[in-house]
Structure formats: C-alpha cells, structure tokens
XYZ file of C-alpha atoms in Angstrom:
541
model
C 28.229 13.934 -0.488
C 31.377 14.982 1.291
C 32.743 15.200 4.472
C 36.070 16.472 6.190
C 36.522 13.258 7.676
C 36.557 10.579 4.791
C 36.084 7.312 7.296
C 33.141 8.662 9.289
C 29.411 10.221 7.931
C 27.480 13.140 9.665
C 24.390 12.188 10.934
C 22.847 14.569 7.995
C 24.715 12.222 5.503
C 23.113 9.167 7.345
C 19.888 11.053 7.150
C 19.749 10.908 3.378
C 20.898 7.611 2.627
C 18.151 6.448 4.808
C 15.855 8.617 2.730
C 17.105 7.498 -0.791
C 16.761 4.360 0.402
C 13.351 4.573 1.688
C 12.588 5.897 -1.795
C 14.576 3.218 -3.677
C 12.861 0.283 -2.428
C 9.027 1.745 -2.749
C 8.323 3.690 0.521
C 7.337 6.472 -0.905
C 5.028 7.844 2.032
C 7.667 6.797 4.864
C 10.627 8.323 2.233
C 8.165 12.170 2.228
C 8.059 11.684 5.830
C 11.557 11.524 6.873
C 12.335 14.215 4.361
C 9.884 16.530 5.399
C 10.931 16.122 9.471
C 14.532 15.799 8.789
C 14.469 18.470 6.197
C 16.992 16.802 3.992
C 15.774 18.612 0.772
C 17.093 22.183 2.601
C 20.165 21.443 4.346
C 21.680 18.383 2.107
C 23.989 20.518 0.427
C 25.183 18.135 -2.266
C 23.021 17.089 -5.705
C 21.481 14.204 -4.151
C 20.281 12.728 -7.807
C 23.904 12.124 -8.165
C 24.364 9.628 -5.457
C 24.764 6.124 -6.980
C 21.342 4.190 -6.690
C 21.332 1.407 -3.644
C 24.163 3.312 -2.104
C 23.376 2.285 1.611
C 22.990 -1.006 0.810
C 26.549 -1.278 -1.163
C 28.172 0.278 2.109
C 26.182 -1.883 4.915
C 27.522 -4.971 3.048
C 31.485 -3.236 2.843
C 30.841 -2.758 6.368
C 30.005 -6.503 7.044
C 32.837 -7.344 5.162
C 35.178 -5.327 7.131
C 34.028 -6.694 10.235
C 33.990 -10.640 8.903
C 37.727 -10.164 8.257
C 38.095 -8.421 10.985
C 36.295 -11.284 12.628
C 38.970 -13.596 10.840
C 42.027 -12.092 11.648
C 44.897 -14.456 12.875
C 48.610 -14.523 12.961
C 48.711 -18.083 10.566
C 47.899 -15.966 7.372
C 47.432 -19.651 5.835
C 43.909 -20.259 6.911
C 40.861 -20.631 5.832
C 38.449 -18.031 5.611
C 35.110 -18.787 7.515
C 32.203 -16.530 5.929
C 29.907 -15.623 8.866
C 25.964 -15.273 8.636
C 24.661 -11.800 8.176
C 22.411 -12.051 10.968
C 25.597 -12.546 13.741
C 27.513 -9.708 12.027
C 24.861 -7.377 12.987
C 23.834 -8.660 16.139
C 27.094 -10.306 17.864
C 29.735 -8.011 19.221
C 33.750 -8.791 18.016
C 34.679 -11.134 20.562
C 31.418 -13.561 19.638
C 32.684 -13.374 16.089
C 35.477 -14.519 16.955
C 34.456 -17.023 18.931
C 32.131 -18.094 16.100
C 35.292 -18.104 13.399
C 37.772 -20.466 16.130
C 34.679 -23.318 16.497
C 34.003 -23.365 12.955
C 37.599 -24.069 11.823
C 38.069 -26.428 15.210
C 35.055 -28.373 13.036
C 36.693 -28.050 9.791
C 40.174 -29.942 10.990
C 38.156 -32.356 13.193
C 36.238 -33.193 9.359
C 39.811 -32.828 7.527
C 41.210 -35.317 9.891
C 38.068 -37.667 9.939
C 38.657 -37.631 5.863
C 42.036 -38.449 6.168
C 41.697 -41.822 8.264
C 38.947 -43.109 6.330
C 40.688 -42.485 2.714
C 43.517 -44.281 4.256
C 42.046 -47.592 5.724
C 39.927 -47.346 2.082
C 43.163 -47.948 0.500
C 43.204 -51.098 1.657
C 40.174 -52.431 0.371
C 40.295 -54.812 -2.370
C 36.890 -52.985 -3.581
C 36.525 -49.267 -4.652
C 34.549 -47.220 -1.729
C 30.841 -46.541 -2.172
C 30.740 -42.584 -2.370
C 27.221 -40.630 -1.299
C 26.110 -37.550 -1.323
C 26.225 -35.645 1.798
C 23.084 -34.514 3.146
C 22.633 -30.607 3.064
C 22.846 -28.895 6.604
C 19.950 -28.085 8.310
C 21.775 -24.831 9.370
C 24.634 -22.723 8.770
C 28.116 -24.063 6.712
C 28.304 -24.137 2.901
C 25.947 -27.158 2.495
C 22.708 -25.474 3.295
C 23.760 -22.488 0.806
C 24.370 -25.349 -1.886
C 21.056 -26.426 -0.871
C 19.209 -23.129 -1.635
C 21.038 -22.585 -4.533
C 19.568 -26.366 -6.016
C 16.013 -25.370 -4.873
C 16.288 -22.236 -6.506
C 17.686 -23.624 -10.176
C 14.306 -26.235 -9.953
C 12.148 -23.166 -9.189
C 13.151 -20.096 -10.731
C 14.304 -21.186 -14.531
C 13.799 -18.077 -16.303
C 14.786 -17.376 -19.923
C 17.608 -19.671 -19.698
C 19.111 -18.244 -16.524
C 18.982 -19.113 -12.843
C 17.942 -16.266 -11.030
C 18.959 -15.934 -7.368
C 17.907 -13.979 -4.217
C 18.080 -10.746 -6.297
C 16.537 -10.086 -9.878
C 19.552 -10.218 -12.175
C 19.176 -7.741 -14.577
C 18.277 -9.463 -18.149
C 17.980 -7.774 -21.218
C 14.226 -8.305 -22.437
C 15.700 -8.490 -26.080
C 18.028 -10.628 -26.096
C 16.979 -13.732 -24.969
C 13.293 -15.327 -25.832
C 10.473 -14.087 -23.841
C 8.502 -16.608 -21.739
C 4.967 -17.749 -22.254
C 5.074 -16.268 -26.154
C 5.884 -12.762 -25.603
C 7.528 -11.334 -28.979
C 9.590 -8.593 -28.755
C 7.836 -7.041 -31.334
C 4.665 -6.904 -29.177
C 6.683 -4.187 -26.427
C 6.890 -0.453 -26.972
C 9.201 1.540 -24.698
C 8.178 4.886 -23.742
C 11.245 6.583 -23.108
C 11.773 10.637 -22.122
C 11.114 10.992 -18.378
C 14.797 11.412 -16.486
C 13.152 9.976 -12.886
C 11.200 7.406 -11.584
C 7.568 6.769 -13.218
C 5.180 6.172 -10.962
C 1.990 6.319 -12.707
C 0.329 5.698 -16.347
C -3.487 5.557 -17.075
C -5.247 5.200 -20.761
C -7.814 7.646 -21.706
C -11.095 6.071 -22.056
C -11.162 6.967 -25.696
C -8.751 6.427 -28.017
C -5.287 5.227 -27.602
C -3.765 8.017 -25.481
C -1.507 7.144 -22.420
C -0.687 9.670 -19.832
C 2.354 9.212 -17.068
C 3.689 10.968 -14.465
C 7.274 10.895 -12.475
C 9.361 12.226 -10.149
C 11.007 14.440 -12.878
C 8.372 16.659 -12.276
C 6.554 16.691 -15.627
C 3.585 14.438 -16.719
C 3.553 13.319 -20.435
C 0.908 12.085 -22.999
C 1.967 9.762 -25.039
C -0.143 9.174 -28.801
C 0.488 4.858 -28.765
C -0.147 3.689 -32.469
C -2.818 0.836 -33.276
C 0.318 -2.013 -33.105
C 3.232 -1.718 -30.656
C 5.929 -2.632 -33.113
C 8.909 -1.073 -32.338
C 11.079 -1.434 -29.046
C 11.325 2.576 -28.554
C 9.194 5.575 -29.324
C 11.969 7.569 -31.035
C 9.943 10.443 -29.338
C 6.957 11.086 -31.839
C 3.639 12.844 -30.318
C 4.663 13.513 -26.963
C 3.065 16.039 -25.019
C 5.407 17.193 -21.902
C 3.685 18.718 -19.001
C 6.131 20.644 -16.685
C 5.119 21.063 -12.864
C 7.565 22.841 -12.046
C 11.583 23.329 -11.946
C 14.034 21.899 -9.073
C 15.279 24.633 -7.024
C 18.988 24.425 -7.033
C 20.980 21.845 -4.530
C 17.107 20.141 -4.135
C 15.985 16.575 -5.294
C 13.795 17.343 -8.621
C 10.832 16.972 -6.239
C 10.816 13.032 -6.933
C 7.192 12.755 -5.324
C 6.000 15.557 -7.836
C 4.395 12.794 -9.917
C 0.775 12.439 -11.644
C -1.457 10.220 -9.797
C -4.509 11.024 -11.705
C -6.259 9.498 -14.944
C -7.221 10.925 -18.092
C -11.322 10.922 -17.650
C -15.113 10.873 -19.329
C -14.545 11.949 -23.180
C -10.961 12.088 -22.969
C -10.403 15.633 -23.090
C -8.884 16.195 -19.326
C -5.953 15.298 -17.519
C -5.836 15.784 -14.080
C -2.653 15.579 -11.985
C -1.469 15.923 -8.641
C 1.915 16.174 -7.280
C 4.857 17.231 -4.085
C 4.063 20.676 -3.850
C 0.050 20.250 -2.866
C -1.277 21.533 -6.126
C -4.125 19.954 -8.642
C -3.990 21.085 -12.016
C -5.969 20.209 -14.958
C -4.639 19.768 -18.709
C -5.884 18.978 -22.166
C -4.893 16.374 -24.308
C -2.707 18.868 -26.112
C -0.728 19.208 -22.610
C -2.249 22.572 -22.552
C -2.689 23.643 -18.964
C -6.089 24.050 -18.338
C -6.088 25.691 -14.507
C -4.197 25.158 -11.432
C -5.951 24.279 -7.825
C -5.132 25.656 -4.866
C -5.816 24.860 -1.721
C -3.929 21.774 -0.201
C -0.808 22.062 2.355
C 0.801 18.936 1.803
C 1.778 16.361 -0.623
C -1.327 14.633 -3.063
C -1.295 11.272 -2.850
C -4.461 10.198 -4.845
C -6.744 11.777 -7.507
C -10.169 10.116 -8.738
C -13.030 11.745 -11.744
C -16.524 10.925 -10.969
C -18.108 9.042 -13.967
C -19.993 12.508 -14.556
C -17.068 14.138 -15.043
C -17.834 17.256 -13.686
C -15.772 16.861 -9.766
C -12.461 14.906 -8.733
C -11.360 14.075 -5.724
C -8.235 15.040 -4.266
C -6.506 13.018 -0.903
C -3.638 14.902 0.747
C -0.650 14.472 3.245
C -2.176 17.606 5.180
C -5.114 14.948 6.352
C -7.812 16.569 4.066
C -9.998 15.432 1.292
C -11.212 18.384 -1.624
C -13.967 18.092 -4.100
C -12.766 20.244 -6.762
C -15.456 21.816 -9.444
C -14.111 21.422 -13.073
C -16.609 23.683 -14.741
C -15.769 26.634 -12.001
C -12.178 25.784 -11.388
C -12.144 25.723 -7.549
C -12.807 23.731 -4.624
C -16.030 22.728 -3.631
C -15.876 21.031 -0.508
C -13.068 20.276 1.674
C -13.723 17.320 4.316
C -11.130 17.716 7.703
C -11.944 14.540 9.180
C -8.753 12.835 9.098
C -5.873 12.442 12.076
C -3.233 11.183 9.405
C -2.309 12.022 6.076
C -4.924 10.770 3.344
C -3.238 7.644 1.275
C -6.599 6.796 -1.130
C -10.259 7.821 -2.677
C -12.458 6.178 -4.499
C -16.154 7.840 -5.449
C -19.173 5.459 -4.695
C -21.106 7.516 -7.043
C -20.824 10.907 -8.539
C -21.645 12.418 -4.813
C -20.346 10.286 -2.377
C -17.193 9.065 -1.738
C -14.752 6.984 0.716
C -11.065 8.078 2.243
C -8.392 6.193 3.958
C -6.073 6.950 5.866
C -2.855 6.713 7.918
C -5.140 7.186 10.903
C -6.883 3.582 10.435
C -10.321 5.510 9.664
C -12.114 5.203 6.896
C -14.953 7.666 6.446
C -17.806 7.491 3.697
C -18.797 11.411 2.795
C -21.113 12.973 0.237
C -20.595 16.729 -1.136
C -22.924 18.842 0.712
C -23.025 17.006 3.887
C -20.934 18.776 7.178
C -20.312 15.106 8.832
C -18.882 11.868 7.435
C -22.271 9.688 6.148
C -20.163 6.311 8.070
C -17.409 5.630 9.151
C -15.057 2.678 9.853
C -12.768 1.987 12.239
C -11.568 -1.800 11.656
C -8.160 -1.549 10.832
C -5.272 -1.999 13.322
C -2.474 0.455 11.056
C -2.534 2.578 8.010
C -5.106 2.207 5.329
C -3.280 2.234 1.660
C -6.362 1.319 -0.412
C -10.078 2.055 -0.754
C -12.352 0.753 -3.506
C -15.913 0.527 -3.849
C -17.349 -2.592 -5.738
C -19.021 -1.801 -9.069
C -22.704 -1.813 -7.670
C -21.696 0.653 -4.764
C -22.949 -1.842 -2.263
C -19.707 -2.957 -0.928
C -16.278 -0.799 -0.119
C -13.425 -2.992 0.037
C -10.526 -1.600 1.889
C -6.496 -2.765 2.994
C -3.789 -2.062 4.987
C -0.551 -2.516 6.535
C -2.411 -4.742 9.492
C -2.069 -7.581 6.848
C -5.633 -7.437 6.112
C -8.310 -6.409 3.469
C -11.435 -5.330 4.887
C -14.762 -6.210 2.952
C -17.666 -3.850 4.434
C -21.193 -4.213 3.494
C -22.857 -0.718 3.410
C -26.384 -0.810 1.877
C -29.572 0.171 3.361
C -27.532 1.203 6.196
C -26.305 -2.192 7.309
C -23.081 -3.540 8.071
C -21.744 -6.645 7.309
C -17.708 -7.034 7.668
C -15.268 -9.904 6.100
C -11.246 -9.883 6.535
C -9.367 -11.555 4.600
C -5.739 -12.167 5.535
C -2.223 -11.977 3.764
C 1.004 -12.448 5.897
C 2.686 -8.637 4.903
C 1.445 -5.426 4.768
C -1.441 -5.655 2.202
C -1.109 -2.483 -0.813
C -3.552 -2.747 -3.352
C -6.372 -4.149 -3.773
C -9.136 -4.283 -7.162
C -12.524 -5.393 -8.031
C -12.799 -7.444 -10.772
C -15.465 -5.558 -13.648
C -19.242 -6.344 -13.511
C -21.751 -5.338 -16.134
C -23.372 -5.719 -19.584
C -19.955 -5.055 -21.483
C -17.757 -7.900 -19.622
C -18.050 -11.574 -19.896
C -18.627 -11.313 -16.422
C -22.310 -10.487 -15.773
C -23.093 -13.562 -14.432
C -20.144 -14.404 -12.464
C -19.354 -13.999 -8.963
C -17.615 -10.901 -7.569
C -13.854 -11.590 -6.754
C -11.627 -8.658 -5.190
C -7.781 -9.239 -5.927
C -5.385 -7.967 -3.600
C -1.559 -7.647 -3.510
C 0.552 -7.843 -0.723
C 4.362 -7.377 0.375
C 4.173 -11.369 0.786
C 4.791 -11.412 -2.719
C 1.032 -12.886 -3.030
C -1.733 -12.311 -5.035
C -5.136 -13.284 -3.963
C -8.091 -13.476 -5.488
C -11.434 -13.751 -3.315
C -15.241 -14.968 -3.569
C -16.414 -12.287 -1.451
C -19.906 -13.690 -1.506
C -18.818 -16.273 0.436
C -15.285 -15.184 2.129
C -13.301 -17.428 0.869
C -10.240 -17.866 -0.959
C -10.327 -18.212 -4.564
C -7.078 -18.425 -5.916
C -3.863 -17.443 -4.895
C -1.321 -16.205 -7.502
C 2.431 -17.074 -5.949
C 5.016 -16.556 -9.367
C 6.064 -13.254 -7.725
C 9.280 -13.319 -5.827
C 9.496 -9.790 -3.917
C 6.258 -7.597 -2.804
C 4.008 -7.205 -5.472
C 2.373 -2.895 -5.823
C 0.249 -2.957 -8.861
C -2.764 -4.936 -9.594
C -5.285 -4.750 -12.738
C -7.953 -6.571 -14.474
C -8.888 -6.690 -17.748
C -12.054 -4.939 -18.963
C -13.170 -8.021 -19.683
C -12.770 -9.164 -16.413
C -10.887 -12.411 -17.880
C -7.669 -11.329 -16.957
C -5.235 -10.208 -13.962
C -2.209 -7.902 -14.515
C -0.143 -7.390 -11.301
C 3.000 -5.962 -11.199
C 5.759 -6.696 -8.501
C 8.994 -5.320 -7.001
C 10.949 -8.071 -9.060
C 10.269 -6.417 -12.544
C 8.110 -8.269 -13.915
C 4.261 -7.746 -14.678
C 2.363 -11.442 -14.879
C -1.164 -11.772 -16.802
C -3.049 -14.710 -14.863
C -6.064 -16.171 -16.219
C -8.773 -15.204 -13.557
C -10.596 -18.770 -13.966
C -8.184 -20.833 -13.593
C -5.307 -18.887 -11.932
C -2.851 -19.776 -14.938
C 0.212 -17.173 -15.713
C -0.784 -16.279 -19.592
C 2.490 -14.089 -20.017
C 5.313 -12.810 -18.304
C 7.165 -8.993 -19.268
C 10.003 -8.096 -18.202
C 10.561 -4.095 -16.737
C 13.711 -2.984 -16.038
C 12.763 -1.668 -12.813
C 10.096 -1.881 -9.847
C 6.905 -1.789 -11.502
C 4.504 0.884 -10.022
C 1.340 0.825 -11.210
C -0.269 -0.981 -14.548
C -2.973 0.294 -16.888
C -5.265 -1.628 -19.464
C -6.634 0.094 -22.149
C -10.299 0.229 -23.048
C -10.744 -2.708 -25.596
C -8.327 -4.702 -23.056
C -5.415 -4.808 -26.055
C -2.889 -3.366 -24.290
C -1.227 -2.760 -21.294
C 0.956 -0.091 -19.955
C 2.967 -0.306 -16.977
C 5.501 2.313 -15.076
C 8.641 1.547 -13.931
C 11.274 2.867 -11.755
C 14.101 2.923 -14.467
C 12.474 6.529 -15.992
C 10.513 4.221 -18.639
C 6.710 3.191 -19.676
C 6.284 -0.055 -21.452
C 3.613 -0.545 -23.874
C 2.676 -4.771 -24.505
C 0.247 -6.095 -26.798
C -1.661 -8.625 -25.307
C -2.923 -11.486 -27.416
C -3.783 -14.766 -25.595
C-alpha cells in the first residue's frame, strides 16, 4: 500500500488491514462481509497478497510502543523505563500515562531506598540474613509477569520448549514428536499458493480432495503408507475456478467446501463467486451450476447420491439434480446469509443461518416442514444425529442446541460453552463401529479453546477436552467412533480417546488448522492448514 503522506493511512488503507486481518485470524464470514460493503477488492489499488501477514497487529503494537515512550519521556535521560499495561495504553489518554509512569518510579526509589537500609543494618549482624522469595504481585509490576511465565513452563512443556502466549513456530522435524508421532508417519501436501481451507477423503479408495483460497481445488492420489515428509508433486489433479482479475485478492474465499461422495466418482465444490460445479476424479469438469448470488458457504451429497445441497451468502438454500445438471429446488426462507446444511435423509434437510433460524425442508414441499427459533445470534453449525431423530445445532450465543424432532415432537437441551460455539459432530452409530451399543455423544468446539463431549441422552457433560490453547475450528471422529480429532487455532490437531478423554497424539501444522478429515478405514487423517499446505498422518494407537 502507499500513500502521499508516509505517517498517516487513508481510511481505505485502514479498511483493508481490518479485512486481512479479519481473514488472518479465521473470520472468514465477517472478513466477506466487510469486503463486500467496503468494496476493498475494487478500489484497493495495491496487490493486497503482498502485504506482510499480521500486518495490523505488528503496527498496533509500534503504535503502543510509541506512545509508552512517549509516556516515559523525561529530561533525566538516566531513568528507568516503566513498561505500561496494554490495556491503559489503549484506554488512558497521555497525561494518565504519565501519571501512571511518575507513581511507579516514586514506588521503585521508595523499594530502592527500603533495600538500602536493610542491607546496611544486615551488615552488622554477626549471622548471614535469611533471604526469601518474594511473593508474585497480585497485579501489575514485573513479578506477576514472572509469575505467568513459571505457570506457563509447568503447563505448556512442549517438545523441549516453553511455549508462551503465542505458538512459537517449531519445526515438526526437528525435534521429537510428542505422544509417539514419527516423522515418518506425516505426508505434506504441498502445491496450493493460499490458505487451505478444506480436505475430505473419498469414500473409496485413498483419494483426498482440498480446496483454498488460490482458487483451484486439487485431488491428491495418497499412497497406502505416508512415508515421506513431501509429495514431490506426483498424481495431482489441479482444478482451476477461475483466474484473479488484476489488482484483486485471488478470490481467497473461492475455496472447495464440498466432499468427494457415494462411489467416489464426483467432486463437488463451491466457492466466492456463487457457483457449484461438479468434477471427476480425473479433475475433469463435469458441469457448472448456476444460480446463486452470493458467496457458498456449505455443500452436502445425500447418501443416494443423486442431489447436493448448496447454502449461500444470498440467504438461499438449492437442491441441485446431478443426473440433469440443474437446480431443483431453491428454498428463500432465510433473513441472513446461510452458514450450514446437513440432509436428514436423501429428501429432507436442515439450514442455519445468520438469522438465528433454523428451518427443516424437504424437496417438493413450498414451506419449511419446522422450524426453530432458539438461538440468540448466528447459527454456524447444523447436524443431524445418525438415526435422523435428533438435529443438533450451535452458535455464536455460546450454546449448542439439541432438538428432538420425531413423530412431530419437540424436546430441546442446551448445552453451554463460554465463547462463541463453531462446530459441532456426532459421534458414528451403526453395525460397522464399535459403537452400536454405546450412548450417543455430540462433540462440540468452541472459541474457549474447549472441547466437549456430551451424553445427550441425559444432558450432561461427558468429558471436556482442555489441551487446546486458542479457539479450536475443526472437530472429527473416527469411523470407529473410538477416536476424536479436533483441530485448533494453535496448530496443532489432538487425537483424544473418546472413553476416557486421553490425548493419544499430538501433530503439529504450521498454521491454523481448518478443517480435519478421516479416511474410511480410520488410518489416516488429513487436515488443512492456513500455511497453503495439507498434512497427511498415519494414525496407529
């Protein structure tokens, strides 16, 4: 970016670090907004991709540095610098500072002085003087950030470092991997030049599809063993979307959200510019759907195969036809932009929305079959139990919403996280897990850096999963049901033993991890990150 005036930014230039920050740290739906009201993409005139990543937050902390020694400035060039708390830089005007800075060094030479005396009438003790440890402030002063830093080296040990308020960024191969992880057991997927925000497994075979915000989806051919720590590029299928205008973003929310479905033969994909398409699993472009205005923010197959879903920023929901290659049905229910589907069975599904609505639909039908109206702010997750019987929803009210829908009845549980709740999963039922005869638990992940694991039967709280030190996005269990992958803004991706709420193994990403996949026979897992890469881990407990 540039500007005439070097020391001062236009408010277009404030605009779009707002925006890439927004995008940085995980918003993506708040980071669309902004862009689309503000119209960044159109009138930033510089190549925003070449801004340096965490840009804002490198010049908000410059700009509480200036204004700390600003804060500090005296004639005596001799003393002391007092570091101020973050919180009064940004909420205390100069003179306050100030004020702040002439107590705290008043304190200090009151303490020097105190020191002094007592060393000296020490002195004159036959006996040596018993030294102690000073207790750690409660608040404020150097003592209380010696005290955080202790609790964190007895709670964060991590590969032989001590990891502080931020993730520091470890190399996954040079150092041992905690809780057995070889690095022989990790396959890097690398090729995409953005962000990856999804990857799914086909249901047969050992294919892996991912999409990111370079605009291009890819299918990757993983071998039986991850045993190398990169792909070197073999049996990749690129999928272009689309190319960047010039002076735009590379449409960063141009990513796939769907999965590769039924026999493994279809890829379906939706992306920024409001268009489905569907691919083979030669990345052959099969056709592409229109008929949304707006961004598509979630894609789901029916089991059948033969309709997906579609949930859009233009508030609309379209059942697509695969065989005929249009639309079907398009549901206009919505207020807000649609954030999730989820099919209850191959004719009826559930939406959710910014709007706090959920509505419960079925293809044919002119009206909404129910519809829920629970929530208290936007609804980021909707997910119908294996059965059918029960749709399990949450949102950014700190709450998941269990609803019991059969024979027209309605039963409704909350259960509560702290933060803005923003995924949720059911753990697998059936003949083919070891769970048959189990209770039903729902996990959910929230921007407390929790995970939670419920009996929904009875509405309580099964396990909570706390390793995770920033909000955690991803959440998967294993088709056996045994296991729980979740994924977390820290970079790292934790498998928990469901039964007794045990971490099983730790991987390190380099970057935010965005959404994590299990294959089939529950092997392997992929997960996205943010760093342009897909990791690939064998898992062997």
């Amino acid at each position: 970016m540039s500007s005439e005036n070097t020391n001062s930014f236009s408010s277009r230039e404030l605009d779009y670090m707002v925006y890439r920050y927004l995008q940085e740290s995980g918003f993506v739906n708040s980071a669309y907004n902004l862009g689309n009201e503000a119209a960044i993409e159109k009138e930033t005139s510089a190549d925003v991709t070449s801004a340096p990543a965490s840009n804002l937050i490198t010049l908000v902390q410059k700009g509480l540095q200036y204004i700390e020694m600003e804060a500090n400035m005296t004639r005596d060039a001799d003393e002391d610098f007092i570091f101020l708390k973050p919180f009064d830089l940004i909420t205390k005007n100069a003179h306050e500072l100030k004020q702040i800075v002439e107590e705290k060094k008043k304190h200090m030479t009151a303490e020097a002085t105190e020191r002094v005396v007592k060393d000296s009438q020490s002195e004159n003790k036959d006996d040596m003087p018993n030294f102690k440890l000073k207790e750690p402030e409660t608040s404020g002063g150097k003592s209380l950030e010696y005290e955080n830093i202790f609790l964190v080296m007895k709670q964060t040990h991590f590969w032989g470092y001590v990891l502080g308020p931020e993730p520091m960024n470890l190399s996954t191969f040079l150092k041992p991997l905690p809780h057995g992880v070889r690095s022989s057991d990790i396959l890097i997927l690398k090729g995409h030049s953005a962000e990856v925000w999804a990857c799914a497994w086909s249901p047969t075979g050992l294919l892996l599809a991912s999409g990111s915000g370079d605009a291009t989806a890819r299918i990757w051919s993983i071998a039986g063993r991850a045993n190398s720590v990169t792909n070197r590029l073999a049996n990749v299928h690129v999928l272009k979307h689309g190319k960047a205008k010039p002076n735009e973003k590379k449409e960063t929310s141009q990513h796939l959200i769907g999965i590769v479905q039924l026999d493994g033969t279809l890829l379906a994909t939706g992306s920024h510019d409001g268009l489905a398409r569907l691919w083979n699993t030669n990345g052959e472009l099969k056709s592409i759907l229109c008929k949304h205005k707006g961004t598509i923010f979630s894609v789901k197959w029916n089991k059948m195969g033969d309709h997906f879903l579609t949930g859009s920023f233009d508030k609309t929901v379209i059942v697509w036809d695969v065989d005929a290659n249009e639309w079907k049905q398009q549901f206009k229910f919505h207020s807000g932009p649609v954030l999730d589907v989820d099919w209850r069975t191959n004719r009826t599904f559930a939406s959710g929305s910014t709007d706090t609505m959920i509505y419960v639909c079925k293809i044919g039908e002119k009206q909404p079959v129910k519809l829920f109206s629970g929530h208290k702010d936007e609804v980021n997750c909707v997910k119908w139990d294996p059965n059918g019987f029960l749709l399990a929803s949450c949102s950014d009210d700190m709450t998941a919403k269990v609803i019991f829908t059969y024979f027209h009845k309605k039963m409704e549980t909350n259960l509560i996280h702290v933060a803005s709740m923003y995924t949720i999963r059911w753990s697998p039922l059936g003949s083919a897990t070891d769970n048959s005869n189990t209770q039903l638990l729902l996990a959910s992940g929230s921007f407390d850096s929790t995970v939670k694991l419920w009996d929904v039967e009875y509405g309580r709280l099964f396990h909570s999963l706390n390793s995770h030190r920033d909000a955690v996005f991803c959440i998967s269990f294993s088709p056996s049901g045994n296991y729980l992958a979740t994924g977390s803004r820290d970079k790292l991706v934790n498998i928990w033993s469901v039964k007794d709420g045990k971490i099983m193994k730790t991987y390190y990403g380099n970057g935010i991890i965005s959404q994590i996949s299990w294959s089939k026979d529950g092997k392997k897992i992929a997960y996205a990150t943010h760093k342009n890469s897909v990791y690939v881990s064998d898992v062997r407990m």
